[in-house]
Coordinates of C-alpha atoms in Angstrom, one line a residue:
Chain A
M4 CA -51.4 41.4 -77.4
A5 CA -51.1 44.6 -75.4
E6 CA -50.4 44.3 -71.7
V7 CA -52.8 45.5 -69.1
L8 CA -51.3 46.1 -65.6
V9 CA -53.4 44.9 -62.7
L10 CA -52.5 46.1 -59.2
A11 CA -52.9 43.2 -56.8
E12 CA -54.7 44.1 -53.6
L13 CA -53.5 42.0 -50.7
N14 CA -55.4 40.5 -47.8
P15 CA -52.8 40.2 -45.0
A16 CA -55.2 38.4 -42.8
A17 CA -56.0 35.7 -45.3
G18 CA -52.5 35.7 -46.8
G19 CA -53.7 35.8 -50.4
P20 CA -54.9 38.4 -52.9
R21 CA -58.3 39.8 -52.2
K22 CA -61.2 38.7 -54.4
T23 CA -61.2 42.1 -55.9
T24 CA -57.8 41.4 -57.5
L25 CA -59.2 38.3 -59.2
E26 CA -62.1 40.4 -60.4
A27 CA -59.7 43.0 -61.8
L28 CA -57.7 40.3 -63.6
T29 CA -60.9 39.0 -65.1
A30 CA -62.1 42.5 -66.2
A31 CA -58.7 43.4 -67.6
R32 CA -58.9 40.6 -70.2
A33 CA -61.3 42.7 -72.2
L34 CA -58.5 45.1 -72.9
G35 CA -55.5 42.9 -73.4
E36 CA -53.2 40.4 -71.6
P37 CA -53.2 40.9 -67.8
A38 CA -50.0 41.4 -66.0
A39 CA -50.3 41.4 -62.2
V40 CA -48.3 43.9 -60.2
V41 CA -47.5 42.9 -56.6
I42 CA -46.2 45.8 -54.5
G43 CA -45.5 44.9 -50.9
A44 CA -43.0 43.9 -48.2
P45 CA -40.4 41.3 -49.1
G46 CA -42.0 37.9 -49.4
T47 CA -45.4 39.1 -50.4
A48 CA -45.5 37.7 -53.9
A49 CA -44.3 34.1 -53.2
G50 CA -47.6 33.0 -51.7
I51 CA -50.0 34.6 -54.2
K52 CA -48.2 34.2 -57.5
D53 CA -49.9 31.0 -58.4
V54 CA -53.5 32.3 -57.9
L55 CA -52.6 35.4 -60.0
A56 CA -51.5 33.1 -62.8
E57 CA -54.6 31.0 -62.4
Y58 CA -56.7 34.0 -63.0
G59 CA -54.9 35.1 -66.1
A60 CA -51.7 36.9 -65.2
A61 CA -49.3 36.2 -68.0
K62 CA -46.7 38.1 -66.0
V63 CA -46.3 38.9 -62.4
Y64 CA -44.2 42.1 -61.7
V65 CA -42.9 41.9 -58.2
A66 CA -41.9 45.1 -56.4
E67 CA -40.9 44.2 -52.9
S68 CA -39.5 46.6 -50.4
E69 CA -40.1 47.5 -46.7
D70 CA -40.6 51.1 -47.9
V71 CA -43.8 50.4 -49.8
D72 CA -45.5 49.2 -46.7
A73 CA -44.1 51.8 -44.3
Y74 CA -45.6 54.8 -46.2
L75 CA -49.1 55.6 -47.3
V76 CA -50.2 55.2 -51.0
A77 CA -47.4 57.3 -52.6
P78 CA -44.7 54.6 -53.0
K79 CA -47.2 52.3 -54.7
A80 CA -48.0 55.0 -57.2
E81 CA -44.3 55.6 -57.9
V82 CA -43.7 51.9 -58.6
L83 CA -46.7 51.7 -60.9
A84 CA -45.7 54.9 -62.7
Q85 CA -42.3 53.5 -63.4
L86 CA -43.9 50.3 -64.8
V87 CA -46.2 52.4 -67.0
T88 CA -43.3 54.2 -68.4
D89 CA -41.2 51.0 -69.0
K90 CA -43.9 48.7 -70.2
Q91 CA -46.3 51.1 -72.0
P92 CA -49.4 49.1 -71.1
A93 CA -52.7 49.5 -72.8
A94 CA -54.4 50.3 -69.5
V95 CA -54.1 49.9 -65.7
V96 CA -56.8 48.2 -63.7
I97 CA -56.9 48.7 -59.9
P98 CA -59.4 47.3 -57.3
S99 CA -61.5 50.2 -56.1
S100 CA -60.6 50.4 -52.4
P101 CA -59.9 53.8 -50.8
E102 CA -56.2 53.1 -51.3
G103 CA -56.7 51.8 -54.8
K104 CA -58.5 55.0 -55.8
E105 CA -55.8 57.1 -54.3
V106 CA -53.0 55.1 -56.1
A107 CA -55.0 55.6 -59.4
G108 CA -55.3 59.3 -58.8
R109 CA -51.6 59.8 -58.2
L110 CA -50.7 57.6 -61.1
A111 CA -53.0 59.7 -63.4
I112 CA -51.2 62.9 -62.4
K113 CA -47.7 61.3 -62.7
T114 CA -48.4 59.8 -66.2
G115 CA -50.6 62.7 -67.5
S116 CA -53.5 60.3 -67.9
G117 CA -57.2 60.2 -67.1
F118 CA -58.8 57.8 -64.6
L119 CA -62.2 56.5 -63.9
T120 CA -63.2 55.2 -60.5
D121 CA -65.7 52.6 -59.3
V122 CA -66.3 51.2 -62.7
T123 CA -68.5 48.2 -62.9
E124 CA -67.6 47.0 -66.4
I125 CA -64.9 47.6 -68.9
A126 CA -65.6 47.0 -72.6
A127 CA -63.0 46.0 -75.2
D128 CA -62.9 49.6 -76.7
G129 CA -62.0 51.0 -73.2
T130 CA -65.5 52.3 -72.4
A131 CA -66.3 51.9 -68.8
T132 CA -69.6 51.6 -67.0
Q133 CA -70.2 53.6 -63.9
V134 CA -73.1 54.0 -61.6
A135 CA -73.9 57.6 -60.5
F136 CA -76.3 59.3 -58.1
A137 CA -77.0 56.5 -55.6
G138 CA -77.4 54.0 -58.4
A139 CA -80.1 56.0 -60.2
T140 CA -78.0 56.7 -63.3
I141 CA -75.9 54.4 -65.5
V142 CA -73.0 56.2 -67.2
H143 CA -70.6 55.2 -70.0
S144 CA -67.3 57.0 -69.9
Q145 CA -63.9 56.9 -71.5
V146 CA -60.5 58.2 -70.7
T147 CA -59.4 60.6 -73.4
V148 CA -55.8 61.3 -72.4
G149 CA -52.8 59.1 -71.7
T150 CA -52.9 55.5 -70.4
P151 CA -56.5 54.7 -69.2
I152 CA -56.6 53.9 -65.5
Y153 CA -59.6 52.2 -64.0
T154 CA -60.6 51.3 -60.5
L155 CA -63.0 48.4 -60.5
R156 CA -65.8 48.3 -57.9
G157 CA -65.9 45.1 -55.9
N158 CA -68.4 42.4 -56.8
S159 CA -69.1 43.9 -60.2
V160 CA -67.4 41.2 -62.1
T161 CA -67.4 37.4 -61.4
P162 CA -63.8 36.2 -61.2
E163 CA -63.2 33.5 -63.8
P164 CA -60.0 31.4 -63.9
A165 CA -58.0 31.6 -67.2
P166 CA -54.6 29.9 -66.5
A167 CA -51.6 31.8 -67.8
A168 CA -47.9 31.6 -67.4
G169 CA -47.5 34.0 -64.4
A170 CA -43.9 34.6 -65.4
E171 CA -42.3 36.5 -62.5
E172 CA -40.2 39.6 -63.2
A173 CA -38.6 41.5 -60.3
V174 CA -39.0 45.2 -60.5
P175 CA -36.4 47.4 -58.8
V176 CA -38.0 49.6 -56.1
V177 CA -36.6 53.1 -55.8
I178 CA -38.8 55.3 -53.7
S179 CA -38.3 59.1 -53.7
E180 CA -38.0 61.1 -50.5
A181 CA -41.2 62.9 -51.6
A182 CA -43.1 59.7 -51.4
K183 CA -41.9 58.9 -47.9
Q184 CA -43.7 61.8 -46.1
T185 CA -46.7 59.9 -44.7
R186 CA -45.6 57.2 -42.4
V187 CA -47.8 54.3 -41.3
L188 CA -47.1 53.8 -37.6
D189 CA -49.6 51.1 -36.9
R190 CA -52.4 49.0 -38.4
V191 CA -55.0 48.4 -35.8
V192 CA -57.8 45.8 -36.2
E193 CA -60.7 46.6 -33.9
Q194 CA -63.3 44.1 -35.0
K195 CA -62.2 40.6 -35.6
S196 CA -64.9 38.5 -37.3
N197 CA -65.2 35.3 -39.1
R198 CA -67.8 36.8 -41.4
P199 CA -66.9 37.7 -44.9
E200 CA -65.7 41.2 -45.8
L201 CA -68.7 43.5 -46.3
T202 CA -67.7 44.7 -49.8
E203 CA -66.7 41.2 -51.0
A204 CA -69.6 39.2 -49.5
S205 CA -72.0 37.5 -51.9
I206 CA -74.8 37.9 -49.3
V207 CA -75.2 40.9 -46.9
V208 CA -77.8 41.1 -44.1
S209 CA -78.2 44.7 -42.9
G210 CA -80.1 46.1 -39.9
G211 CA -81.6 49.5 -39.5
R212 CA -83.3 51.7 -36.9
G213 CA -86.0 49.0 -36.6
V214 CA -83.6 46.7 -34.9
A215 CA -84.0 49.1 -32.0
S216 CA -80.9 48.3 -29.9
A217 CA -77.3 47.2 -30.1
E218 CA -78.1 43.9 -28.3
N219 CA -80.9 43.2 -30.7
F220 CA -78.4 43.2 -33.6
S221 CA -77.8 39.6 -32.6
V222 CA -81.0 38.9 -34.6
I223 CA -79.3 40.3 -37.7
E224 CA -76.0 38.5 -37.0
G225 CA -77.9 35.2 -36.5
L226 CA -79.5 35.5 -39.9
A227 CA -76.2 36.5 -41.5
D228 CA -74.4 33.5 -40.0
S229 CA -77.1 31.1 -41.2
L230 CA -76.4 32.3 -44.7
G231 CA -72.6 32.8 -44.5
A232 CA -73.3 36.5 -45.0
A233 CA -71.6 39.7 -44.0
V234 CA -73.4 42.1 -41.6
G235 CA -74.2 45.7 -42.5
A236 CA -76.0 48.5 -40.9
S237 CA -77.9 51.6 -42.0
R238 CA -76.7 55.1 -41.0
A239 CA -79.6 55.4 -38.6
A240 CA -78.5 52.2 -36.8
V241 CA -74.9 53.4 -36.7
D242 CA -75.8 56.9 -35.5
S243 CA -78.0 55.3 -32.8
G244 CA -74.9 53.4 -31.6
F245 CA -76.4 50.0 -32.5
Y246 CA -73.4 48.9 -34.7
P247 CA -69.9 50.2 -35.6
H248 CA -69.5 52.7 -38.4
S249 CA -67.2 50.4 -40.4
F250 CA -70.2 48.3 -41.2
Q251 CA -72.3 51.2 -42.5
V252 CA -73.9 50.7 -45.9
G253 CA -74.8 53.7 -47.9
Q254 CA -73.6 57.2 -48.6
T255 CA -70.7 58.1 -46.2
G256 CA -70.3 54.3 -45.7
K257 CA -69.7 51.3 -47.9
T258 CA -71.1 50.5 -51.3
V259 CA -72.0 46.9 -51.6
S260 CA -73.2 44.9 -54.6
P261 CA -73.9 41.4 -53.4
Q262 CA -75.9 38.6 -55.0
L263 CA -78.4 39.0 -52.2
Y264 CA -79.0 41.9 -49.9
I265 CA -81.4 41.5 -47.0
A266 CA -82.6 44.8 -45.5
V267 CA -84.1 44.3 -42.0
G268 CA -85.8 47.2 -40.3
I269 CA -84.4 49.6 -42.8
S270 CA -86.8 52.2 -44.3
G271 CA -84.7 52.7 -47.4
A272 CA -83.8 56.4 -47.4
I273 CA -81.9 57.5 -50.6
Q274 CA -78.7 57.7 -48.6
H275 CA -79.0 54.0 -47.9
R276 CA -80.0 53.1 -51.4
A277 CA -76.8 54.7 -52.6
G278 CA -74.9 51.9 -51.0
M279 CA -76.9 48.8 -52.0
Q280 CA -79.1 49.6 -55.0
T281 CA -77.0 47.6 -57.4
S282 CA -77.4 44.4 -55.4
K283 CA -78.7 41.6 -57.7
T284 CA -81.5 40.5 -55.4
I285 CA -83.0 42.6 -52.7
V286 CA -85.1 41.3 -49.8
A287 CA -86.7 43.5 -47.2
V288 CA -88.4 42.9 -43.9
N289 CA -90.1 45.9 -42.4
K290 CA -93.2 46.5 -40.3
D291 CA -94.2 49.6 -42.3
P292 CA -95.8 48.6 -45.6
E293 CA -95.2 52.1 -46.9
A294 CA -91.4 51.9 -46.3
P295 CA -89.6 53.0 -49.5
I296 CA -87.3 49.9 -49.3
F297 CA -90.2 47.9 -50.7
E298 CA -90.0 49.8 -53.9
L299 CA -86.5 48.3 -54.4
A300 CA -87.2 44.9 -53.0
D301 CA -87.7 41.8 -55.2
F302 CA -89.3 40.2 -52.2
G303 CA -90.7 42.0 -49.1
V304 CA -92.2 40.8 -45.9
V305 CA -94.4 43.3 -44.0
G306 CA -94.0 42.2 -40.4
D307 CA -92.2 42.4 -37.1
L308 CA -88.5 41.6 -37.7
N309 CA -88.3 40.2 -34.2
T310 CA -90.6 37.3 -35.1
V311 CA -89.9 36.9 -38.8
V312 CA -86.1 37.0 -38.8
P313 CA -85.4 34.5 -35.9
A314 CA -87.9 32.1 -37.4
A315 CA -86.3 32.4 -40.9
T316 CA -82.9 31.9 -39.3
E317 CA -84.2 28.7 -37.7
Q318 CA -85.7 27.4 -40.9
I319 CA -82.5 28.2 -42.9
T320 CA -80.4 26.4 -40.4
A321 CA -82.7 23.4 -40.4
R322 CA -82.4 23.1 -44.2
K323 CA -78.7 22.6 -44.0
Chain B
M22 CA -51.9 77.6 -37.5
N23 CA -53.4 78.8 -40.8
I24 CA -55.9 76.3 -42.2
V25 CA -57.6 76.1 -45.6
V26 CA -60.7 74.1 -45.8
L27 CA -61.8 72.9 -49.2
V28 CA -65.5 73.1 -49.7
K29 CA -67.6 71.9 -52.6
Q30 CA -71.2 72.7 -53.4
V31 CA -73.1 69.6 -54.6
P32 CA -76.7 68.7 -55.6
D33 CA -78.6 67.6 -52.5
S34 CA -78.3 63.8 -52.3
G35 CA -81.8 63.7 -50.8
S36 CA -83.3 65.3 -53.9
E37 CA -83.4 64.2 -57.5
R38 CA -80.0 64.5 -59.2
K39 CA -79.4 64.5 -62.9
L40 CA -76.9 64.8 -65.6
D41 CA -77.5 67.5 -68.2
P42 CA -78.2 65.8 -71.5
S43 CA -76.7 68.7 -73.5
D44 CA -73.1 68.0 -72.4
N45 CA -73.4 65.0 -69.9
T46 CA -72.1 67.1 -67.0
V47 CA -73.8 67.3 -63.6
A48 CA -76.9 69.5 -63.9
R49 CA -75.9 72.0 -61.2
A50 CA -78.0 74.9 -62.4
T51 CA -81.3 73.2 -61.9
A52 CA -80.3 71.2 -58.8
D53 CA -81.1 71.8 -55.2
N54 CA -77.6 72.7 -54.3
V55 CA -76.1 72.3 -50.8
I56 CA -72.7 72.3 -49.2
N57 CA -71.2 68.8 -49.4
E58 CA -72.2 67.1 -46.2
M59 CA -68.7 65.7 -45.4
D60 CA -67.1 69.1 -45.8
E61 CA -69.0 70.3 -42.6
Y62 CA -66.9 67.8 -40.6
A63 CA -63.7 69.3 -42.2
I64 CA -64.9 72.8 -41.3
E65 CA -65.7 71.7 -37.7
E66 CA -62.2 70.1 -37.4
A67 CA -60.6 73.3 -38.7
L68 CA -62.4 75.4 -36.2
T69 CA -61.4 73.0 -33.4
V70 CA -57.8 73.2 -34.3
K71 CA -58.0 77.0 -34.6
E72 CA -59.6 77.3 -31.2
A73 CA -56.7 75.3 -29.7
Q74 CA -53.8 76.8 -31.6
G75 CA -55.0 80.2 -33.0
G76 CA -54.6 81.2 -36.6
E77 CA -57.1 81.7 -39.4
V78 CA -59.5 79.5 -41.2
T79 CA -59.9 80.2 -45.0
V80 CA -62.6 78.4 -47.1
L81 CA -61.6 77.6 -50.6
T82 CA -64.1 76.5 -53.2
V83 CA -64.1 76.0 -57.0
G84 CA -67.5 76.3 -58.5
P85 CA -70.1 78.4 -60.2
D86 CA -71.5 81.6 -58.8
T87 CA -74.2 79.7 -56.9
A88 CA -71.4 78.1 -54.7
T89 CA -71.4 81.3 -52.6
D90 CA -74.2 79.7 -50.6
A91 CA -71.8 76.9 -49.6
I92 CA -69.2 79.5 -48.7
R93 CA -71.7 81.5 -46.5
K94 CA -72.6 78.3 -44.7
A95 CA -68.9 77.7 -43.9
L96 CA -68.4 81.3 -42.8
S97 CA -71.5 81.2 -40.7
M98 CA -70.0 78.1 -38.8
G99 CA -67.0 80.3 -38.0
A100 CA -64.5 80.3 -40.8
D101 CA -62.8 83.7 -41.2
K102 CA -62.7 84.3 -44.9
A103 CA -63.1 82.7 -48.3
V104 CA -61.6 82.3 -51.7
H105 CA -64.0 81.5 -54.5
V106 CA -62.5 80.3 -57.8
S107 CA -65.2 80.9 -60.5
D108 CA -64.6 80.9 -64.2
P109 CA -67.0 79.7 -67.0
A110 CA -64.0 77.8 -68.5
I111 CA -64.0 75.4 -65.5
H112 CA -67.3 73.9 -66.5
G113 CA -66.9 70.2 -67.0
A114 CA -63.4 69.9 -65.6
C115 CA -62.3 66.4 -64.6
A116 CA -60.7 65.5 -61.2
P117 CA -57.0 66.0 -62.3
Q118 CA -57.9 69.4 -63.8
T119 CA -59.8 70.5 -60.7
S120 CA -56.8 69.4 -58.6
A121 CA -54.6 71.7 -60.7
I122 CA -57.0 74.6 -60.1
I123 CA -57.1 74.0 -56.3
A124 CA -53.4 73.5 -56.2
A125 CA -52.8 76.9 -57.9
A126 CA -55.2 78.6 -55.5
L127 CA -53.6 77.0 -52.5
S128 CA -50.2 78.2 -53.7
Q129 CA -51.4 81.7 -53.4
L130 CA -52.5 81.2 -49.8
D131 CA -50.5 80.8 -46.6
Y132 CA -51.4 77.5 -44.9
D133 CA -50.0 75.0 -42.4
L134 CA -52.9 72.6 -42.8
V135 CA -55.4 71.8 -45.6
L136 CA -58.7 70.0 -44.6
C137 CA -61.4 68.6 -46.8
G138 CA -64.2 66.1 -46.6
A139 CA -63.3 62.5 -47.4
E140 CA -65.7 62.4 -50.3
S141 CA -68.2 64.5 -52.2
T142 CA -71.7 63.1 -52.5
D143 CA -71.9 63.8 -56.2
G144 CA -68.8 62.4 -57.7
Q145 CA -67.6 60.2 -54.9
V146 CA -64.2 59.9 -56.4
S147 CA -62.5 60.5 -53.0
V148 CA -59.0 61.3 -54.2
M149 CA -58.5 65.0 -53.9
P150 CA -55.9 64.7 -51.0
A151 CA -53.9 62.3 -53.2
L152 CA -54.1 64.5 -56.2
L153 CA -53.1 67.6 -54.3
S154 CA -50.3 65.8 -52.5
E155 CA -49.0 64.8 -55.9
R156 CA -49.2 68.3 -57.3
L157 CA -48.0 70.3 -54.3
G158 CA -45.5 67.8 -52.8
I159 CA -47.2 68.0 -49.4
P160 CA -48.1 64.8 -47.6
Q161 CA -51.6 63.3 -47.7
L162 CA -53.4 62.2 -44.5
S163 CA -56.6 60.9 -45.9
G164 CA -59.7 59.3 -44.5
A165 CA -59.3 60.5 -40.9
R166 CA -61.6 59.7 -38.0
K167 CA -59.3 61.4 -35.6
L168 CA -56.7 64.2 -36.1
T169 CA -54.0 65.2 -33.6
I170 CA -51.6 68.1 -34.2
E171 CA -48.3 67.9 -32.2
G172 CA -45.8 70.6 -33.0
S173 CA -44.9 70.4 -36.6
M174 CA -46.5 66.9 -37.0
A175 CA -50.0 65.8 -37.8
K176 CA -51.2 62.4 -36.9
I177 CA -54.5 60.8 -37.9
E178 CA -56.4 57.6 -37.5
R179 CA -57.1 56.5 -41.0
Q180 CA -60.4 54.6 -41.0
T181 CA -60.1 51.2 -42.5
D182 CA -62.3 48.1 -42.8
G183 CA -62.7 46.9 -39.2
G184 CA -60.2 49.3 -37.7
Y185 CA -57.8 52.1 -38.4
W186 CA -54.2 52.9 -39.4
E187 CA -52.2 55.3 -37.3
V188 CA -50.5 57.6 -39.8
E189 CA -48.4 60.7 -39.4
A190 CA -46.7 63.3 -41.6
P191 CA -45.0 66.7 -41.2
L192 CA -47.0 69.9 -41.7
P193 CA -48.0 71.4 -44.0
A194 CA -50.2 68.4 -44.9
I195 CA -53.6 67.7 -46.4
V196 CA -56.1 65.9 -44.2
S197 CA -59.5 64.5 -45.3
T198 CA -62.2 63.7 -42.7
W199 CA -65.0 61.2 -42.4
D200 CA -68.2 61.9 -40.5
T201 CA -66.9 59.8 -37.6
I202 CA -64.4 62.6 -36.6
N203 CA -66.7 65.1 -34.9
E204 CA -70.1 66.6 -34.7
P205 CA -70.3 69.7 -36.8
R206 CA -71.7 72.8 -35.0
Y207 CA -74.9 74.5 -36.2
P208 CA -74.3 78.1 -37.3
S209 CA -75.6 80.5 -34.6
F210 CA -77.7 83.5 -35.5
K211 CA -74.7 85.7 -34.6
G212 CA -72.5 83.5 -36.9
I213 CA -75.0 83.9 -39.7
M214 CA -75.1 87.7 -39.4
A215 CA -71.3 87.9 -39.0
A216 CA -70.8 85.7 -42.2
K217 CA -72.4 88.4 -44.3
K218 CA -69.5 90.8 -43.5
K219 CA -66.6 88.3 -43.9
P220 CA -64.4 88.8 -46.9
V221 CA -64.9 86.5 -50.0
E222 CA -62.3 86.9 -52.7
T223 CA -63.3 85.8 -56.1
K224 CA -60.6 84.6 -58.5
T225 CA -60.6 83.6 -62.1
L226 CA -58.3 81.2 -63.9
A227 CA -56.3 84.2 -65.1
D228 CA -55.8 85.3 -61.5
L229 CA -54.3 81.8 -60.8
G230 CA -52.1 81.8 -63.9
I231 CA -54.0 78.9 -65.5
D232 CA -54.6 78.9 -69.2
P233 CA -58.4 78.4 -69.7
G234 CA -57.7 76.1 -72.6
T235 CA -56.1 73.5 -70.3
V236 CA -59.2 73.0 -68.2
G237 CA -62.9 72.3 -68.7
L238 CA -65.0 69.9 -70.8
A239 CA -63.1 70.2 -74.1
T240 CA -59.8 69.1 -72.6
A241 CA -60.9 66.9 -69.7
T242 CA -59.0 63.7 -69.3
S243 CA -62.1 61.6 -69.3
K244 CA -65.6 62.1 -70.7
V245 CA -69.1 60.8 -70.3
L246 CA -70.2 59.3 -73.6
E247 CA -73.8 58.7 -72.7
F248 CA -76.0 58.0 -69.7
A249 CA -79.3 56.6 -68.9
G250 CA -81.6 56.1 -65.9
R251 CA -81.3 52.7 -64.3
P252 CA -84.0 50.5 -65.9
P253 CA -86.9 50.2 -63.4
K254 CA -86.9 47.1 -61.4
G255 CA -89.7 44.6 -62.1
E256 CA -92.5 44.7 -59.6
G257 CA -91.4 42.9 -56.5
V258 CA -93.5 40.6 -54.4
K259 CA -94.7 41.9 -51.0
V260 CA -96.3 39.7 -48.5
A261 CA -97.8 40.4 -45.1
D262 CA -96.6 38.3 -42.2
E263 CA -99.6 36.3 -40.9
G264 CA -97.4 33.9 -39.0
D265 CA -96.0 32.6 -42.2
G266 CA -93.7 35.4 -43.1
A267 CA -90.5 33.5 -42.3
E268 CA -91.7 30.5 -44.3
K269 CA -92.5 32.6 -47.3
L270 CA -89.2 34.4 -47.0
V271 CA -87.2 31.1 -46.8
G272 CA -89.4 29.8 -49.7
Y273 CA -88.4 32.7 -51.8
L274 CA -84.7 32.2 -51.0
A275 CA -85.0 28.5 -51.8
A276 CA -86.7 29.3 -55.2
Q277 CA -83.7 31.6 -55.9
K278 CA -81.4 28.6 -55.0
I279 CA -79.8 30.7 -52.2
V280 CA -80.7 28.2 -49.5

């Protein structure tokens, strides 16, 4: 069976691959036999090899070098391009993070291939599903030149175990000077949180302008914590200084696709919809019965968030 | 410090956007077209750097004739001149092809710094700095929320989940900007009037030395096979809170087996 390369995305904080990697391994099976590619500092692969095998990696290509972490994007694309040349895979699947998309783009130029970003599904014939225009349009696309390269949007595919051999193969890492131009000096974490990553979370609770203040976002956080959810914010809330930009959902922010999205005090402007429209179930709380968010909501409560949300949090906590 | 800002005209994300069923490309002719919002931050950043270091700001766009509106907007904010690559053969070009066109146009310009928005609101592919870096051999500094130029080096804070990476590269480099980087200025009346007299050079693929047969829909590296509107959602349930809103909400979540 043809091999499909899957670039592992790592989660240094948790020490394992990100969930998006397991999703990519699952999606890649439609096209052939997944082979994971681990590119990172020495020692990266040891701790994650087993889980990659558990999720279907027949092989695990390991490219470890200080250089790949010291420079931005370009070294990873070089390693992958070399593997594409050597192994002639049927396709390459990469988790759709900002870095993943950039690696995909560089790989496409290097290998003379086409690439499709933010795909939500890959069919056996290579046709990918994409969501365009704020989720309003569903598109089916194909790569027509070279080795198809896909980046898979997080939370689009449910990771399913499919134990495979996970045979490790070391890949020599030779990084050109051209790929060593953009140096990463420091990686700074500003917000430490025990909550799940916004784009990976199965439940997201977001607050908007209606939350009315930064302090009052504790109402949103309380509901999120009772559900084990991530916290998001609308652009209006971020622009008003209620919550940091890295939690912004919507156009110019994050795109999320959780099982459950709870929009609190969010009117539902199209720019917000762009980031959450593909959520499986949408719940809205807003005092304005005409708010457009209700057009999207599976369940809506017209009411004051300051009474409804704390009471709901209390009841959810009591049910545990 | 000569700076080129890449600008793209896009259908307004606040209005209805469509694909053209005749060839599955973005329906630009019938759309309410505007300058890509994120590009305004790149223009602002270019003007800020120019004000500190001198030099010239050139706007570069690839797009149909209507894209002159986006160019005028950039010039009215304060950019000095513009290059507009327009050629019917470009219609339907994919991202790698577009990057080849932009790279060829950049190669005809004198630049120390290239700036662009971190994403366009139509395609949202967000990889142009990576593609141009690959083609031109200049470093990419993408996803900036802060840019600092020190001598021959450019340093950015690359926005990440929950923080940032400090990243630096030698000039010339390509930097893309998020909307966290600055607050774009509004064009003044004087700026709008002055923009009408600023030079806009139009170039065709032939001017850039690109064979029209290598770009456009027919030879694109990917294609849209078909598209459809998202199926309408079933009518949701909307309840008014009469002291029982929380209970109903939790009841719904319980019915969905979420709690």
